[in-house]
C-alpha atoms as a printed R data frame, in Angstrom:
    type eleno elety resid chain resno       x       y       z
1   ATOM     1    CA   MET     A     1  39.404 -25.631 -14.613
2   ATOM     2    CA   GLU     A     2  38.301 -22.036 -14.401
3   ATOM     3    CA   ASP     A     3  39.867 -19.918 -11.447
4   ATOM     4    CA   ARG     A     4  36.892 -18.776  -9.258
5   ATOM     5    CA   LYS     A     5  37.688 -15.387  -7.685
6   ATOM     6    CA   THR     A     6  36.084 -15.471  -4.057
7   ATOM     7    CA   VAL     A     7  34.819 -12.370  -2.500
8   ATOM     8    CA   ASP     A     8  34.520 -12.037   1.107
9   ATOM     9    CA   PRO     A     9  30.818 -11.643   2.504
10  ATOM    10    CA   PRO     A    10  29.920  -8.308   3.975
11  ATOM    11    CA   HIS     A    11  29.644  -9.848   7.383
12  ATOM    12    CA   PRO     A    12  30.335 -13.094   9.099
13  ATOM    13    CA   ALA     A    13  27.624 -15.746   7.577
14  ATOM    14    CA   ARG     A    14  28.084 -19.634   7.043
15  ATOM    15    CA   ASP     A    15  25.584 -18.880   3.994
16  ATOM    16    CA   VAL     A    16  23.252 -16.942   2.073
17  ATOM    17    CA   THR     A    17  20.590 -17.198   4.699
18  ATOM    18    CA   GLU     A    18  22.387 -15.481   7.179
19  ATOM    19    CA   HIS     A    19  22.993 -12.156   5.306
20  ATOM    20    CA   VAL     A    20  21.092  -9.330   6.476
21  ATOM    21    CA   GLY     A    21  19.580  -9.002   2.798
22  ATOM    22    CA   TYR     A    22  18.057 -12.248   2.896
23  ATOM    23    CA   ARG     A    23  16.866 -12.040   6.320
24  ATOM    24    CA   LEU     A    24  15.075  -8.818   5.279
25  ATOM    25    CA   LYS     A    25  13.434 -10.398   2.124
26  ATOM    26    CA   ARG     A    26  12.255 -13.320   4.501
27  ATOM    27    CA   THR     A    27  10.504 -11.091   6.876
28  ATOM    28    CA   ALA     A    28   9.288  -8.845   4.272
29  ATOM    29    CA   ALA     A    29   7.849 -11.847   2.116
30  ATOM    30    CA   ALA     A    30   6.082 -13.150   5.436
31  ATOM    31    CA   LEU     A    31   4.552  -9.734   6.287
32  ATOM    32    CA   ARG     A    32   3.272  -9.517   2.641
33  ATOM    33    CA   GLY     A    33   1.822 -13.059   2.672
34  ATOM    34    CA   ALA     A    34   0.041 -12.396   6.162
35  ATOM    35    CA   MET     A    35  -1.420  -8.917   4.779
36  ATOM    36    CA   ASP     A    36  -2.124 -10.444   1.594
37  ATOM    37    CA   LYS     A    37  -4.324 -12.867   3.292
38  ATOM    38    CA   ALA     A    38  -5.933 -10.641   5.911
39  ATOM    39    CA   LEU     A    39  -6.762  -7.724   3.325
40  ATOM    40    CA   ARG     A    40  -8.165 -10.524   1.003
41  ATOM    41    CA   GLU     A    41 -11.055 -10.666   3.320
42  ATOM    42    CA   HIS     A    42 -11.574  -7.150   2.969
43  ATOM    43    CA   GLY     A    43 -11.896  -6.763  -0.819
44  ATOM    44    CA   LEU     A    44  -8.168  -5.356  -0.968
45  ATOM    45    CA   THR     A    45  -4.970  -5.744  -2.131
46  ATOM    46    CA   VAL     A    46  -1.772  -4.630  -0.183
47  ATOM    47    CA   PRO     A    47  -1.093  -1.608  -2.644
48  ATOM    48    CA   GLN     A    48  -4.946  -0.538  -2.528
49  ATOM    49    CA   TYR     A    49  -4.482  -0.582   1.298
50  ATOM    50    CA   ALA     A    50  -1.362   1.197   1.174
51  ATOM    51    CA   CYS     A    51  -3.088   3.856  -1.525
52  ATOM    52    CA   LEU     A    52  -6.164   4.007   1.030
53  ATOM    53    CA   GLU     A    53  -3.866   4.662   3.997
54  ATOM    54    CA   LEU     A    54  -2.111   7.387   2.379
55  ATOM    55    CA   LEU     A    55  -5.127   9.157   1.407
56  ATOM    56    CA   ASP     A    56  -6.499   9.060   4.889
57  ATOM    57    CA   GLN     A    57  -3.339  10.568   5.980
58  ATOM    58    CA   GLN     A    58  -3.040  13.040   3.288
59  ATOM    59    CA   PRO     A    59  -6.097  13.702   1.040
60  ATOM    60    CA   GLY     A    60  -5.422  14.865  -2.230
61  ATOM    61    CA   LEU     A    61  -2.329  13.136  -3.166
62  ATOM    62    CA   SER     A    62  -1.515  12.776  -6.991
63  ATOM    63    CA   ASN     A    63  -0.673   9.405  -8.891
64  ATOM    64    CA   ALA     A    64   3.035   9.878  -8.577
65  ATOM    65    CA   GLU     A    65   3.032  10.611  -4.848
66  ATOM    66    CA   LEU     A    66   0.896   7.692  -4.220
67  ATOM    67    CA   ALA     A    67   2.942   5.374  -6.046
68  ATOM    68    CA   ARG     A    68   6.149   6.302  -4.221
69  ATOM    69    CA   GLY     A    69   4.399   6.054  -1.258
70  ATOM    70    CA   ALA     A    70   3.163   2.696  -1.849
71  ATOM    71    CA   PHE     A    71   6.440   1.652  -3.369
72  ATOM    72    CA   VAL     A    72   4.982   0.876  -6.769
73  ATOM    73    CA   THR     A    73   5.408   2.070 -10.334
74  ATOM    74    CA   ARG     A    74   3.090   5.164 -11.696
75  ATOM    75    CA   GLN     A    75   1.748   2.757 -14.221
76  ATOM    76    CA   SER     A    76   0.893   0.170 -11.208
77  ATOM    77    CA   MET     A    77  -0.580   2.872  -9.131
78  ATOM    78    CA   ASN     A    78  -3.105   3.957 -12.143
79  ATOM    79    CA   VAL     A    79  -4.259   0.605 -12.130
80  ATOM    80    CA   VAL     A    80  -4.739   0.647  -8.264
81  ATOM    81    CA   LEU     A    81  -6.386   4.080  -8.691
82  ATOM    82    CA   ARG     A    82  -8.727   2.807 -11.187
83  ATOM    83    CA   GLY     A    83  -9.578  -0.248  -9.054
84  ATOM    84    CA   LEU     A    84 -10.397   1.716  -6.201
85  ATOM    85    CA   GLN     A    85 -12.171   4.224  -8.193
86  ATOM    86    CA   ASP     A    86 -14.570   1.374  -9.952
87  ATOM    87    CA   ALA     A    87 -15.450   0.211  -6.224
88  ATOM    88    CA   ASP     A    88 -16.188   3.458  -5.064
89  ATOM    89    CA   LEU     A    89 -13.417   3.741  -2.691
90  ATOM    90    CA   ILE     A    90 -11.810   6.996  -3.927
91  ATOM    91    CA   PHE     A    91 -13.013   9.604  -6.283
92  ATOM    92    CA   ARG     A    92 -11.219  11.782  -8.406
93  ATOM    93    CA   PRO     A    93 -12.083  14.666 -10.471
94  ATOM    94    CA   ALA     A    94 -12.513  14.469 -14.151
95  ATOM    95    CA   SER     A    95 -10.285  16.920 -15.117
96  ATOM    96    CA   ALA     A    96  -7.131  18.764 -13.000
97  ATOM    97    CA   ASP     A    97  -7.599  22.009 -11.575
98  ATOM    98    CA   HIS     A    98  -3.888  22.752 -12.721
99  ATOM    99    CA   GLY     A    99  -1.353  20.828 -14.188
100 ATOM   100    CA   ARG     A   100  -2.091  16.734 -15.220
101 ATOM   101    CA   ALA     A   101  -2.583  15.422 -11.413
102 ATOM   102    CA   LEU     A   102  -5.697  14.609 -10.534
103 ATOM   103    CA   PRO     A   103  -6.002  14.572  -6.709
104 ATOM   104    CA   ALA     A   104  -7.470  11.561  -5.228
105 ATOM   105    CA   HIS     A   105  -9.733  11.497  -1.891
106 ATOM   106    CA   LEU     A   106 -11.514   8.671  -0.061
107 ATOM   107    CA   THR     A   107 -15.118   8.341  -0.377
108 ATOM   108    CA   ALA     A   108 -17.284   7.317   2.850
109 ATOM   109    CA   GLU     A   109 -17.003   3.723   1.523
110 ATOM   110    CA   GLY     A   110 -13.589   3.988   1.097
111 ATOM   111    CA   ARG     A   111 -13.027   5.232   4.875
112 ATOM   112    CA   SER     A   112 -15.490   2.599   6.235
113 ATOM   113    CA   ARG     A   113 -13.391  -0.298   4.328
114 ATOM   114    CA   LEU     A   114 -10.032   1.301   5.544
115 ATOM   115    CA   ASP     A   115 -11.241   1.491   9.086
116 ATOM   116    CA   ALA     A   116 -12.233  -2.290   8.818
117 ATOM   117    CA   ALA     A   117  -8.864  -3.298   7.039
118 ATOM   118    CA   ARG     A   118  -6.689  -1.245   9.279
119 ATOM   119    CA   SER     A   119  -7.625  -3.321  12.324
120 ATOM   120    CA   ALA     A   120  -6.628  -6.380  10.736
121 ATOM   121    CA   VAL     A   121  -3.142  -5.121   9.328
122 ATOM   122    CA   TYR     A   122  -2.447  -3.528  12.700
123 ATOM   123    CA   ALA     A   123  -2.983  -6.945  14.279
124 ATOM   124    CA   ILE     A   124  -0.465  -8.212  12.344
125 ATOM   125    CA   GLU     A   125   2.234  -5.566  12.867
126 ATOM   126    CA   ARG     A   126   1.216  -6.178  16.516
127 ATOM   127    CA   HIS     A   127   1.917  -9.585  16.536
128 ATOM   128    CA   MET     A   128   4.999  -9.213  14.539
129 ATOM   129    CA   VAL     A   129   6.423  -6.250  16.704
130 ATOM   130    CA   ASP     A   130   5.566  -8.308  19.870
131 ATOM   131    CA   ALA     A   131   8.504 -10.875  18.798
132 ATOM   132    CA   VAL     A   132  10.885  -8.249  19.314
133 ATOM   133    CA   PRO     A   133  11.608  -7.126  23.249
134 ATOM   134    CA   GLN     A   134  10.287  -3.874  23.444
135 ATOM   135    CA   ARG     A   135  13.665  -2.186  24.612
136 ATOM   136    CA   ARG     A   136  15.060  -3.027  21.235
137 ATOM   137    CA   LEU     A   137  12.122  -1.641  19.135
138 ATOM   138    CA   ALA     A   138  13.061   2.036  18.798
139 ATOM   139    CA   ALA     A   139  16.878   0.845  17.785
140 ATOM   140    CA   LEU     A   140  15.356  -1.724  15.212
141 ATOM   141    CA   LEU     A   141  13.458   1.095  13.622
142 ATOM   142    CA   THR     A   142  16.510   3.438  13.681
143 ATOM   143    CA   ASP     A   143  18.738   0.563  12.066
144 ATOM   144    CA   LEU     A   144  16.270  -0.223   9.338
145 ATOM   145    CA   ASP     A   145  16.052   3.374   8.509
146 ATOM   146    CA   ARG     A   146  19.943   4.034   8.342
147 ATOM   147    CA   MET     A   147  19.892   0.740   6.245
148 ATOM   148    CA   ALA     A   148  17.324   2.349   3.692
149 ATOM   149    CA   GLU     A   149  19.253   5.462   3.588
150 ATOM   150    CA   ALA     A   150  22.599   3.832   3.149
151 ATOM   151    CA   LEU     A   151  21.187   2.492  -0.329
152 ATOM   152    CA   GLY     A   152  19.587   5.937  -1.272
153 ATOM   153    CA   GLY     A   153  15.992   5.144  -0.087
């Protein structure tokens, strides 16, 4: 019989479902599912919505900047941008003024679609945040930022 080395969990937990990472993943999956469903009604995916939000805040971002902001690879963002461009939600110049980056901008239709989708997404976040006592929300956000920073994110 093989000897198994035991490893102590990082904090008291009876099983994997009590680990912080598991709980974060469960919450992220629930949020993603709710957003997928709501955004489908607006003809958007979560990465497309994230891209539109980023471009609304910072017009002219490049593919690489959008990929970082939307938590996808550059290759995936290329697909996202192509789809948004084909749907006339964004426009990019045919060639770059300098370098290889093609800055992206929202079209009027893109801004309109974003405004409609944003209401649905914000309603989901409001529902999620309402589950946390208001007095604890700022601390929760700070703790989530600290965890991300601890992992290099």
